[in-house]
mmCIF file of C-alpha atoms in Angstrom:
data_model
loop_
_atom_site.group_PDB
_atom_site.id
_atom_site.type_symbol
_atom_site.label_atom_id
_atom_site.label_comp_id
_atom_site.label_asym_id
_atom_site.label_seq_id
_atom_site.Cartn_x
_atom_site.Cartn_y
_atom_site.Cartn_z
ATOM 1 C CA UNK F 228 112.290 119.522 81.724
ATOM 2 C CA UNK F 229 112.541 121.768 84.780
ATOM 3 C CA UNK F 230 109.337 123.574 83.800
ATOM 4 C CA UNK F 231 107.561 120.257 83.404
ATOM 5 C CA UNK F 232 108.661 119.254 86.911
ATOM 6 C CA UNK F 233 107.444 122.553 88.361
ATOM 7 C CA UNK F 234 104.103 122.285 86.604
ATOM 8 C CA UNK F 235 103.723 118.685 87.713
ATOM 9 C CA UNK F 236 104.224 119.821 91.313
ATOM 10 C CA UNK F 237 101.561 122.568 91.108
ATOM 11 C CA UNK F 238 98.223 121.403 92.474
ATOM 12 C CA UNK F 239 95.185 121.849 90.349
ATOM 13 C CA UNK F 240 93.001 124.801 91.303
ATOM 14 C CA UNK F 241 90.033 122.629 92.202
ATOM 15 C CA UNK F 242 92.160 120.298 94.326
ATOM 16 C CA UNK F 243 93.820 123.189 96.081
ATOM 17 C CA UNK F 244 90.482 124.761 96.947
ATOM 18 C CA UNK F 245 89.096 121.341 97.869
ATOM 19 C CA UNK F 246 91.860 120.919 100.440
ATOM 20 C CA UNK F 247 91.080 124.346 101.914
ATOM 21 C CA UNK F 248 87.364 123.459 102.047
ATOM 22 C CA UNK F 249 88.219 120.184 103.742
ATOM 23 C CA UNK F 250 90.260 121.939 106.457
ATOM 24 C CA UNK F 251 87.439 124.446 106.858
ATOM 25 C CA UNK F 252 84.901 121.649 107.223
ATOM 26 C CA UNK F 253 87.086 119.962 109.854
ATOM 27 C CA UNK F 254 87.067 123.142 111.917
ATOM 28 C CA UNK F 255 90.789 123.771 111.296
ATOM 29 C CA UNK F 256 90.036 127.368 110.366
ATOM 30 C CA UNK F 257 93.495 128.844 110.641
ATOM 31 C CA UNK F 258 95.078 126.371 108.290
ATOM 32 C CA UNK F 259 92.038 126.670 106.024
ATOM 33 C CA UNK F 260 92.602 130.432 105.819
ATOM 34 C CA UNK F 261 96.214 129.773 104.866
ATOM 35 C CA UNK F 262 95.145 127.369 102.143
ATOM 36 C CA UNK F 263 92.513 129.775 100.794
ATOM 37 C CA UNK F 264 95.204 132.445 100.670
ATOM 38 C CA UNK F 265 97.567 130.071 98.897
ATOM 39 C CA UNK F 266 94.810 129.388 96.359
ATOM 40 C CA UNK F 267 94.320 133.106 95.777
ATOM 41 C CA UNK F 268 98.063 133.567 95.378
ATOM 42 C CA UNK F 269 98.334 130.752 92.834
ATOM 43 C CA UNK F 270 95.062 131.370 90.991
ATOM 44 C CA UNK F 271 94.038 135.016 91.483
ATOM 45 C CA UNK F 272 91.994 135.028 88.261
ATOM 46 C CA UNK F 273 90.257 131.694 88.783
ATOM 47 C CA UNK F 274 86.438 131.697 88.648
ATOM 48 C CA UNK F 275 86.630 130.122 92.106
ATOM 49 C CA UNK F 276 88.653 133.015 93.556
ATOM 50 C CA UNK F 277 85.581 134.848 94.839
ATOM 51 C CA UNK F 278 84.523 131.760 96.762
ATOM 52 C CA UNK F 279 87.958 131.631 98.414
ATOM 53 C CA UNK F 280 87.803 135.342 99.288
ATOM 54 C CA UNK F 281 84.413 134.891 100.936
ATOM 55 C CA UNK F 282 85.481 131.710 102.695
ATOM 56 C CA UNK F 283 88.450 133.468 104.337
ATOM 57 C CA UNK F 284 86.142 135.970 106.051
ATOM 58 C CA UNK F 285 83.748 133.259 107.144
ATOM 59 C CA UNK F 286 86.595 131.097 108.482
ATOM 60 C CA UNK F 287 87.759 134.054 110.580
ATOM 61 C CA UNK F 288 84.276 134.258 112.102
ATOM 62 C CA UNK F 289 84.126 130.511 112.756
ATOM 63 C CA UNK F 290 87.604 130.764 114.276
ATOM 64 C CA UNK F 291 86.274 133.431 116.659
ATOM 65 C CA UNK F 292 88.245 136.306 115.218
ATOM 66 C CA UNK F 293 85.478 138.735 114.267
ATOM 67 C CA UNK F 294 87.821 141.734 114.075
ATOM 68 C CA UNK F 295 89.970 139.982 111.479
ATOM 69 C CA UNK F 296 86.788 138.985 109.599
ATOM 70 C CA UNK F 297 85.529 142.560 109.505
ATOM 71 C CA UNK F 298 88.909 143.826 108.328
ATOM 72 C CA UNK F 299 88.906 141.179 105.583
ATOM 73 C CA UNK F 300 85.391 142.027 104.394
ATOM 74 C CA UNK F 301 86.308 145.707 104.458
ATOM 75 C CA UNK F 302 89.256 144.989 102.181
ATOM 76 C CA UNK F 303 86.984 143.019 99.820
ATOM 77 C CA UNK F 304 84.635 146.014 99.541
ATOM 78 C CA UNK F 305 87.359 147.831 97.617
ATOM 79 C CA UNK F 306 87.461 145.208 94.848
ATOM 80 C CA UNK F 307 84.262 146.121 92.980
ATOM 81 C CA UNK F 308 80.744 147.555 93.476
ATOM 82 C CA UNK F 309 79.405 143.963 93.653
ATOM 83 C CA UNK F 310 81.848 143.162 96.425
ATOM 84 C CA UNK F 311 80.888 146.371 98.217
ATOM 85 C CA UNK F 312 77.330 145.060 98.619
ATOM 86 C CA UNK F 313 78.435 141.526 99.424
ATOM 87 C CA UNK F 314 80.985 142.734 102.001
ATOM 88 C CA UNK F 315 78.362 144.821 103.805
ATOM 89 C CA UNK F 316 75.987 141.865 104.049
ATOM 90 C CA UNK F 317 78.751 139.521 105.182
ATOM 91 C CA UNK F 318 79.895 142.074 107.766
ATOM 92 C CA UNK F 319 76.359 142.091 109.164
ATOM 93 C CA UNK F 320 76.391 138.297 109.278
ATOM 94 C CA UNK F 321 79.852 138.273 110.906
ATOM 95 C CA UNK F 322 78.812 140.797 113.529
ATOM 96 C CA UNK F 323 75.644 138.912 114.389
ATOM 97 C CA UNK F 324 77.499 135.573 114.499
ATOM 98 C CA UNK F 325 80.069 137.123 116.850
ATOM 99 C CA UNK F 326 77.331 138.327 119.221
ATOM 100 C CA UNK F 327 77.607 141.983 118.173
ATOM 101 C CA UNK F 328 73.934 142.399 117.443
ATOM 102 C CA UNK F 329 73.793 146.166 117.671
ATOM 103 C CA UNK F 330 76.606 146.590 115.150
ATOM 104 C CA UNK F 331 74.997 143.888 112.965
ATOM 105 C CA UNK F 332 71.722 145.844 112.889
ATOM 106 C CA UNK F 333 73.605 148.893 111.635
ATOM 107 C CA UNK F 334 75.333 146.937 108.824
ATOM 108 C CA UNK F 335 72.219 145.060 107.748
ATOM 109 C CA UNK F 336 70.035 148.164 107.696
ATOM 110 C CA UNK F 337 72.723 149.931 105.635
ATOM 111 C CA UNK F 338 72.771 146.994 103.239
ATOM 112 C CA UNK F 339 68.990 146.985 102.847
ATOM 113 C CA UNK F 340 68.922 150.749 102.344
ATOM 114 C CA UNK F 341 71.652 150.755 99.684
ATOM 115 C CA UNK F 342 71.337 147.378 97.963
ATOM 116 C CA UNK F 343 67.969 145.998 99.095
ATOM 117 C CA UNK F 344 66.498 146.109 95.599
ATOM 118 C CA UNK F 345 69.495 144.522 93.870
ATOM 119 C CA UNK F 346 69.234 140.804 94.677
ATOM 120 C CA UNK F 347 66.096 139.235 96.178
ATOM 121 C CA UNK F 348 67.894 136.340 97.918
ATOM 122 C CA UNK F 349 70.521 138.622 99.506
ATOM 123 C CA UNK F 350 67.836 141.069 100.629
ATOM 124 C CA UNK F 351 65.847 138.221 102.204
ATOM 125 C CA UNK F 352 68.940 136.930 103.986
ATOM 126 C CA UNK F 353 69.664 140.445 105.272
ATOM 127 C CA UNK F 354 66.065 140.861 106.543
ATOM 128 C CA UNK F 355 66.179 137.434 108.182
ATOM 129 C CA UNK F 356 69.500 138.197 109.937
ATOM 130 C CA UNK F 357 68.181 141.636 110.884
ATOM 131 C CA UNK F 358 65.136 140.016 112.510
ATOM 132 C CA UNK F 359 67.352 137.795 114.646
ATOM 133 C CA UNK F 360 69.661 140.669 115.582
ATOM 134 C CA UNK F 361 66.683 142.839 116.578
ATOM 135 C CA UNK F 362 65.221 140.015 118.644
ATOM 136 C CA UNK F 363 68.580 139.578 120.402
ATOM 137 C CA UNK F 364 68.493 143.276 121.217
ATOM 138 C CA UNK F 365 64.942 142.882 122.613
ATOM 139 C CA UNK F 366 63.447 145.024 119.822
ATOM 140 C CA UNK F 367 60.669 142.592 119.114
ATOM 141 C CA UNK F 368 58.309 144.915 117.217
ATOM 142 C CA UNK F 369 61.017 145.817 114.706
ATOM 143 C CA UNK F 370 61.920 142.099 114.507
ATOM 144 C CA UNK F 371 58.303 141.272 113.587
ATOM 145 C CA UNK F 372 58.586 143.761 110.715
ATOM 146 C CA UNK F 373 61.917 142.317 109.534
ATOM 147 C CA UNK F 374 60.689 138.702 109.569
ATOM 148 C CA UNK F 375 57.386 139.650 107.929
ATOM 149 C CA UNK F 376 59.291 141.404 105.113
ATOM 150 C CA UNK F 377 61.176 138.224 104.150
ATOM 151 C CA UNK F 378 59.634 137.165 100.847
ATOM 152 C CA UNK F 379 60.607 133.505 100.591
ATOM 153 C CA UNK F 380 60.733 131.578 103.843
ATOM 154 C CA UNK F 381 58.419 128.725 104.871
ATOM 155 C CA UNK F 382 59.104 129.335 108.598
ATOM 156 C CA UNK F 383 58.237 133.030 108.308
ATOM 157 C CA UNK F 384 54.919 132.599 110.103
ATOM 158 C CA UNK F 385 56.444 130.790 113.093
ATOM 159 C CA UNK F 386 59.224 133.327 113.486
ATOM 160 C CA UNK F 387 56.891 136.302 113.163
ATOM 161 C CA UNK F 388 54.600 134.739 115.761
ATOM 162 C CA UNK F 389 57.533 134.120 118.139
ATOM 163 C CA UNK F 390 58.626 137.749 117.755
ATOM 164 C CA UNK F 391 55.044 138.932 118.369
ATOM 165 C CA UNK F 392 54.900 136.888 121.589
ATOM 166 C CA UNK F 393 58.220 138.315 122.774
ATOM 167 C CA UNK F 394 56.497 141.023 124.792
ATOM 168 C CA UNK F 395 54.518 138.440 126.750
ATOM 169 C CA UNK F 396 57.671 136.822 128.154
ATOM 170 C CA UNK F 397 57.890 137.240 131.943
ATOM 171 C CA UNK F 398 59.486 140.517 133.006
ATOM 172 C CA UNK F 399 60.439 141.967 136.382
ATOM 173 C CA UNK F 400 60.491 145.707 136.916
ATOM 174 C CA UNK F 401 63.923 146.905 138.120
ATOM 175 C CA UNK F 402 62.247 150.023 139.537
ATOM 176 C CA UNK F 403 59.775 147.998 141.585
ATOM 177 C CA UNK F 404 62.557 145.656 142.761
ATOM 178 C CA UNK F 405 64.560 148.682 143.949
ATOM 179 C CA UNK F 406 61.576 150.280 145.664
ATOM 180 C CA UNK F 407 60.632 147.039 147.442
ATOM 181 C CA UNK F 408 64.216 146.756 148.702
ATOM 182 C CA UNK F 409 63.537 149.652 151.052
ATOM 183 C CA UNK F 410 62.682 146.638 153.227
ATOM 184 C CA UNK F 411 65.918 144.637 152.749
ATOM 185 C CA UNK F 412 65.246 141.371 150.988
ATOM 186 C CA UNK F 413 61.745 142.227 149.690
ATOM 187 C CA UNK F 414 63.132 143.171 146.268
ATOM 188 C CA UNK F 415 64.962 139.850 146.020
ATOM 189 C CA UNK F 416 61.782 138.043 147.006
ATOM 190 C CA UNK F 417 60.017 139.811 144.128
ATOM 191 C CA UNK F 418 62.643 138.703 141.581
ATOM 192 C CA UNK F 419 62.409 135.092 142.751
ATOM 193 C CA UNK F 420 65.523 134.884 144.945
ATOM 194 C CA UNK F 421 64.101 134.319 148.458
ATOM 195 C CA UNK F 422 67.326 132.874 149.922
ATOM 196 C CA UNK F 423 69.392 135.854 148.788
ATOM 197 C CA UNK F 424 66.662 138.108 150.182
ATOM 198 C CA UNK F 425 66.758 136.289 153.507
ATOM 199 C CA UNK F 426 70.561 136.625 153.652
ATOM 200 C CA UNK F 427 70.275 140.360 152.872
ATOM 201 C CA UNK F 428 67.602 140.795 155.533
ATOM 202 C CA UNK F 429 69.690 138.962 158.146
ATOM 203 C CA UNK F 430 72.897 140.831 157.293
ATOM 204 C CA UNK F 431 71.217 144.247 157.295
ATOM 205 C CA UNK F 432 69.281 143.356 160.463
ATOM 206 C CA UNK F 433 72.483 142.345 162.231
ATOM 207 C CA UNK F 434 74.306 145.564 161.355
ATOM 208 C CA UNK F 435 71.256 147.729 162.098
ATOM 209 C CA UNK F 436 70.932 146.148 165.531
ATOM 210 C CA UNK F 437 74.656 146.625 166.228
ATOM 211 C CA UNK F 438 74.390 150.248 165.061
ATOM 212 C CA UNK F 439 71.372 150.833 167.326
ATOM 213 C CA UNK F 440 73.197 149.327 170.313
ATOM 214 C CA UNK F 441 76.344 151.383 169.700
ATOM 215 C CA UNK F 442 74.261 154.594 169.519
ATOM 216 C CA UNK F 443 72.343 153.626 172.671
ATOM 217 C CA UNK F 444 75.643 153.111 174.503
ATOM 218 C CA UNK F 445 77.121 156.391 173.179
ATOM 219 C CA UNK F 446 79.957 154.572 171.348
ATOM 220 C CA UNK F 447 80.387 157.223 168.678
ATOM 221 C CA UNK F 448 83.410 155.697 166.904
ATOM 222 C CA UNK F 449 81.825 152.271 166.613
ATOM 223 C CA UNK F 450 78.526 153.828 165.535
ATOM 224 C CA UNK F 451 80.220 155.779 162.720
ATOM 225 C CA UNK F 452 82.047 152.670 161.479
ATOM 226 C CA UNK F 453 78.937 150.479 161.662
ATOM 227 C CA UNK F 454 76.819 153.222 160.094
ATOM 228 C CA UNK F 455 79.220 153.512 157.144
ATOM 229 C CA UNK F 456 79.222 149.731 156.646
ATOM 230 C CA UNK F 457 75.450 149.443 157.004
ATOM 231 C CA UNK F 458 75.033 152.228 154.438
ATOM 232 C CA UNK F 459 77.026 150.123 151.954
ATOM 233 C CA UNK F 460 75.037 146.953 152.754
ATOM 234 C CA UNK F 461 71.672 148.742 152.610
ATOM 235 C CA UNK F 462 72.274 150.551 149.324
ATOM 236 C CA UNK F 463 73.998 147.411 148.041
ATOM 237 C CA UNK F 464 70.838 145.399 148.708
ATOM 238 C CA UNK F 465 68.787 147.887 146.679
ATOM 239 C CA UNK F 466 71.380 147.780 143.896
ATOM 240 C CA UNK F 467 71.435 143.960 144.022
ATOM 241 C CA UNK F 468 67.640 143.766 143.565
ATOM 242 C CA UNK F 469 67.747 146.182 140.594
ATOM 243 C CA UNK F 470 70.650 144.263 139.061
ATOM 244 C CA UNK F 471 68.866 140.959 139.735
ATOM 245 C CA UNK F 472 65.747 142.181 137.897
ATOM 246 C CA UNK F 473 67.899 143.177 134.904
ATOM 247 C CA UNK F 474 69.556 139.758 134.920
ATOM 248 C CA UNK F 475 66.184 138.022 135.203
ATOM 249 C CA UNK F 476 64.852 139.891 132.155
ATOM 250 C CA UNK F 477 67.998 139.152 130.162
ATOM 251 C CA UNK F 478 68.075 135.458 131.137
ATOM 252 C CA UNK F 479 64.407 134.854 130.305
ATOM 253 C CA UNK F 480 65.001 136.325 126.846
ATOM 254 C CA UNK F 481 68.243 134.407 126.380
ATOM 255 C CA UNK F 482 66.448 131.171 127.175
ATOM 256 C CA UNK F 483 63.686 132.014 124.708
ATOM 257 C CA UNK F 484 66.302 132.843 122.061
ATOM 258 C CA UNK F 485 68.163 129.578 122.712
ATOM 259 C CA UNK F 486 64.875 127.715 122.279
ATOM 260 C CA UNK F 487 64.282 129.398 118.919
ATOM 261 C CA UNK F 488 67.869 128.781 117.797
ATOM 262 C CA UNK F 489 67.474 125.043 118.319
ATOM 263 C CA UNK F 490 64.533 125.121 115.888
ATOM 264 C CA UNK F 491 65.830 127.545 113.270
ATOM 265 C CA UNK F 492 69.177 128.348 111.687
ATOM 266 C CA UNK F 493 69.686 131.916 112.870
ATOM 267 C CA UNK F 494 72.931 132.655 110.999
ATOM 268 C CA UNK F 495 72.583 131.258 107.490
ATOM 269 C CA UNK F 496 75.515 131.556 105.104
ATOM 270 C CA UNK F 497 73.318 130.872 102.114
ATOM 271 C CA UNK F 498 69.714 131.556 101.217
ATOM 272 C CA UNK F 499 67.296 129.951 101.947
ATOM 273 C CA UNK F 500 68.668 128.956 105.363
ATOM 274 C CA UNK F 501 69.648 125.348 105.659
ATOM 275 C CA UNK F 502 69.201 123.594 109.007
ATOM 276 C CA UNK F 503 72.506 121.848 108.460
ATOM 277 C CA UNK F 504 74.652 124.966 107.952
ATOM 278 C CA UNK F 505 76.957 125.998 110.736
ATOM 279 C CA UNK G 991 130.135 118.579 113.980
ATOM 280 C CA UNK G 992 127.434 116.990 116.115
ATOM 281 C CA UNK G 993 128.213 119.408 118.893
ATOM 282 C CA UNK G 994 127.867 122.307 116.472
ATOM 283 C CA UNK G 995 124.516 120.998 115.230
ATOM 284 C CA UNK G 996 123.246 120.550 118.795
ATOM 285 C CA UNK G 997 124.365 124.073 119.694
ATOM 286 C CA UNK G 998 122.585 125.548 116.646
ATOM 287 C CA UNK G 999 119.454 123.528 117.388
ATOM 288 C CA UNK G 1000 119.305 124.608 121.016
ATOM 289 C CA UNK G 1001 119.936 128.222 120.030
ATOM 290 C CA UNK G 1002 117.070 128.026 117.539
ATOM 291 C CA UNK G 1003 114.688 126.556 120.065
ATOM 292 C CA UNK G 1004 115.496 128.986 122.872
ATOM 293 C CA UNK G 1005 115.395 132.127 120.737
ATOM 294 C CA UNK G 1006 112.175 134.144 120.839
ATOM 295 C CA UNK G 1007 109.802 132.989 118.104
ATOM 296 C CA UNK G 1008 109.600 134.882 114.842
ATOM 297 C CA UNK G 1009 106.142 136.198 113.937
ATOM 298 C CA UNK G 1010 105.483 133.175 111.752
ATOM 299 C CA UNK G 1011 106.389 130.665 114.506
ATOM 300 C CA UNK G 1012 108.943 127.849 114.633
ATOM 301 C CA UNK G 1013 109.222 124.240 115.794
ATOM 302 C CA UNK G 1014 109.339 125.264 119.438
ATOM 303 C CA UNK G 1015 106.584 127.869 119.184
ATOM 304 C CA UNK G 1016 104.226 126.715 116.429
ATOM 305 C CA UNK G 1017 101.675 129.176 115.171
ATOM 306 C CA UNK G 1018 98.234 128.038 116.248
ATOM 307 C CA UNK G 1019 96.296 131.193 115.490
ATOM 308 C CA UNK G 1020 96.164 133.185 112.303
ATOM 309 C CA UNK G 1021 96.240 136.456 114.180
ATOM 310 C CA UNK G 1022 97.759 136.792 117.618
ATOM 311 C CA UNK G 1023 95.306 138.003 120.262
ATOM 312 C CA UNK G 1024 95.533 141.619 121.275
ATOM 313 C CA UNK G 1025 97.334 142.472 124.499
ATOM 314 C CA UNK G 1026 94.895 142.310 127.429
ATOM 315 C CA UNK G 1027 93.995 145.671 128.887
ATOM 316 C CA UNK G 1028 95.553 146.150 132.300
ATOM 317 C CA UNK G 1029 93.184 147.682 134.793
ATOM 318 C CA UNK G 1030 95.411 148.027 137.806
ATOM 319 C CA UNK G 1031 94.550 149.977 140.910
ATOM 320 C CA UNK G 1032 97.046 152.856 141.302
ATOM 321 C CA UNK G 1033 100.046 151.822 143.401
ATOM 322 C CA UNK G 1034 99.763 152.838 147.038
ATOM 323 C CA UNK G 1035 95.965 152.657 147.027
ATOM 324 C CA UNK G 1036 94.571 151.475 150.360
ATOM 325 C CA UNK G 1037 92.386 148.906 148.616
ATOM 326 C CA UNK G 1038 95.378 147.494 146.776
ATOM 327 C CA UNK G 1039 97.183 147.044 150.082
ATOM 328 C CA UNK G 1040 94.077 145.428 151.617
ATOM 329 C CA UNK G 1041 93.723 143.135 148.607
ATOM 330 C CA UNK G 1042 97.422 142.229 148.771
ATOM 331 C CA UNK G 1043 97.118 141.443 152.475
ATOM 332 C CA UNK G 1044 94.054 139.271 151.888
ATOM 333 C CA UNK G 1045 95.689 137.419 149.008
ATOM 334 C CA UNK G 1046 99.092 136.830 150.585
ATOM 335 C CA UNK G 1047 98.162 136.387 154.259
ATOM 336 C CA UNK G 1048 94.491 135.442 154.672
ATOM 337 C CA UNK G 1049 93.993 133.179 151.634
ATOM 338 C CA UNK G 1050 96.964 130.841 152.366
ATOM 339 C CA UNK G 1051 95.585 130.345 155.900
ATOM 340 C CA UNK G 1052 91.937 130.168 154.904
ATOM 341 C CA UNK G 1053 92.486 128.097 151.768
ATOM 342 C CA UNK G 1054 90.970 128.531 148.289
ATOM 343 C CA UNK G 1055 87.343 128.605 149.410
ATOM 344 C CA UNK G 1056 85.732 130.826 146.799
ATOM 345 C CA UNK G 1057 83.637 128.849 144.329
ATOM 346 C CA UNK G 1058 83.411 131.692 141.803
ATOM 347 C CA UNK G 1059 85.854 132.849 139.152
ATOM 348 C CA UNK G 1060 87.195 135.458 139.319
ATOM 349 C CA UNK G 1061 87.390 134.976 143.078
ATOM 350 C CA UNK G 1062 85.293 137.354 145.162
ATOM 351 C CA UNK G 1063 88.356 139.327 146.299
ATOM 352 C CA UNK G 1064 89.655 139.752 142.741
ATOM 353 C CA UNK G 1065 86.117 140.635 141.624
ATOM 354 C CA UNK G 1066 85.783 143.270 144.366
ATOM 355 C CA UNK G 1067 89.157 144.760 143.514
ATOM 356 C CA UNK G 1068 88.312 145.055 139.831
ATOM 357 C CA UNK G 1069 84.781 146.334 140.534
ATOM 358 C CA UNK G 1070 85.974 149.064 142.896
ATOM 359 C CA UNK G 1071 88.855 150.104 140.643
ATOM 360 C CA UNK G 1072 86.457 150.425 137.701
ATOM 361 C CA UNK G 1073 83.253 151.687 139.274
ATOM 362 C CA UNK G 1074 84.217 153.291 142.594
ATOM 363 C CA UNK G 1075 81.318 153.234 145.107
ATOM 364 C CA UNK G 1076 79.178 151.122 142.773
ATOM 365 C CA UNK G 1077 82.017 148.583 142.927
ATOM 366 C CA UNK G 1078 81.306 148.115 146.636
ATOM 367 C CA UNK G 1079 77.685 147.330 145.798
ATOM 368 C CA UNK G 1080 78.751 144.892 143.097
ATOM 369 C CA UNK G 1081 81.126 143.153 145.521
ATOM 370 C CA UNK G 1082 78.434 142.934 148.220
ATOM 371 C CA UNK G 1083 75.933 141.574 145.709
ATOM 372 C CA UNK G 1084 78.476 138.952 144.615
ATOM 373 C CA UNK G 1085 78.976 137.800 148.207
ATOM 374 C CA UNK G 1086 75.240 137.188 148.580
ATOM 375 C CA UNK G 1087 74.940 135.176 145.382
ATOM 376 C CA UNK G 1088 75.354 131.446 144.857
ATOM 377 C CA UNK G 1089 75.487 129.389 141.675
ATOM 378 C CA UNK G 1090 72.714 131.317 139.957
ATOM 379 C CA UNK G 1091 72.852 134.288 137.644
ATOM 380 C CA UNK G 1092 69.126 134.775 138.253
ATOM 381 C CA UNK G 1093 66.226 132.607 139.367
ATOM 382 C CA UNK G 1094 65.917 131.213 135.825
ATOM 383 C CA UNK G 1095 69.539 130.558 134.914
ATOM 384 C CA UNK G 1096 72.579 128.901 136.505
ATOM 385 C CA UNK G 1097 76.034 130.376 136.088
ATOM 386 C CA UNK G 1098 78.249 128.460 133.659
ATOM 387 C CA UNK G 1099 80.659 126.048 135.319
ATOM 388 C CA UNK G 1100 84.277 125.119 134.618
ATOM 389 C CA UNK G 1101 86.841 122.722 136.056
ATOM 390 C CA UNK G 1102 89.788 124.602 137.593
ATOM 391 C CA UNK G 1103 92.523 122.717 139.459
ATOM 392 C CA UNK G 1104 90.227 119.774 140.059
ATOM 393 C CA UNK G 1105 87.357 121.907 141.402
ATOM 394 C CA UNK G 1106 84.098 122.876 139.796
ATOM 395 C CA UNK G 1107 83.819 126.668 139.814
ATOM 396 C CA UNK G 1108 81.137 129.099 138.659
ATOM 397 C CA UNK G 1109 82.160 131.591 136.016
ATOM 398 C CA UNK G 1110 80.863 135.009 136.985
ATOM 399 C CA UNK G 1111 82.906 137.835 135.453
ATOM 400 C CA UNK G 1112 82.173 141.464 136.250
ATOM 401 C CA UNK G 1113 80.441 141.929 132.883
ATOM 402 C CA UNK G 1114 77.778 139.454 133.997
ATOM 403 C CA UNK G 1115 76.469 142.108 136.393
ATOM 404 C CA UNK G 1116 77.332 145.312 134.551
ATOM 405 C CA UNK G 1117 75.856 144.576 131.103
ATOM 406 C CA UNK G 1118 72.953 146.943 131.792
ATOM 407 C CA UNK G 1119 75.071 149.907 132.903
ATOM 408 C CA UNK G 1120 74.595 152.950 130.673
#
């Protein structure tokens, strides 16, 4: 009688996992992880257990806990050789999704080197993710190669073309910006910030004039103080122009990436990529 | 009996939460965030004194005028404590800037204490450092 009551209170495996999926779909990732773990505790040998294991790692990523996701995938790699391959691919996906493109490139290249010939769909997903990670890191030529190597993708041509055109995006030379800033403000004018350049010119002009006047009047103490300050402003203006050029280059590429991401699913969880996946 | 129950309840709610949370401190994250790294300027540093003076004397008189977050003074303090001389350049560059990261992109905005502020952390300008 007691056993019957206990069994009656145990949720069915499918229902249990369905509840976890539902929480996951609602964006309640932390409770979803708990429910996936409960499922694995109750039904460790279920055919659906692998799905729950994978979903835990993905929910960590969606819940913005990439470190926990990586640790989870690392623990899955110890389960079997199949999981070793899967965990490496998912780690690459997790790293890219968390904005760690450089680390993602490392994982995905490792995956392709070790398991690239094992499963065509997984290899294509890895190459696709690798292309996006390389593009994020401004390595457009390598990205062209990665996208071109994807075997089954209708949008391959568009993505390869976008990666090929990456080099033609506007770019400002940090070196030239720094050199032009020998005349305060000219470097900022070059990077498209005329108002900042004008402010830098005025500020440096004001301190230079005050320094000149203090030297002319033999006010050594004031001259030393003004000279020290002007040195900071002057070198700071050069630094600001170099930094501004770096920001300009990054922002132009970020905008281009955002434009591509609105058209394509850049972090697919399945293959081929679905426009509706998260 | 009621008094006893109330005493137990209040004791439960005021006690520090166990790792799995309680009614007063529910768990909202699966893993607690790591402790933030403290990057304090060494005590007695001239810049720390100057920053303290600015924050406790000048700012209350002048009012919260900075439209960036972190504020320019906090930004300068962190920049100098982390990068030394380069921190001065970063602070000067910050003072010259407005709502733009570059000519093609605006800084992200947030609402803080009823004011719209521009989010411009130090990493926004140091991402390209080797």
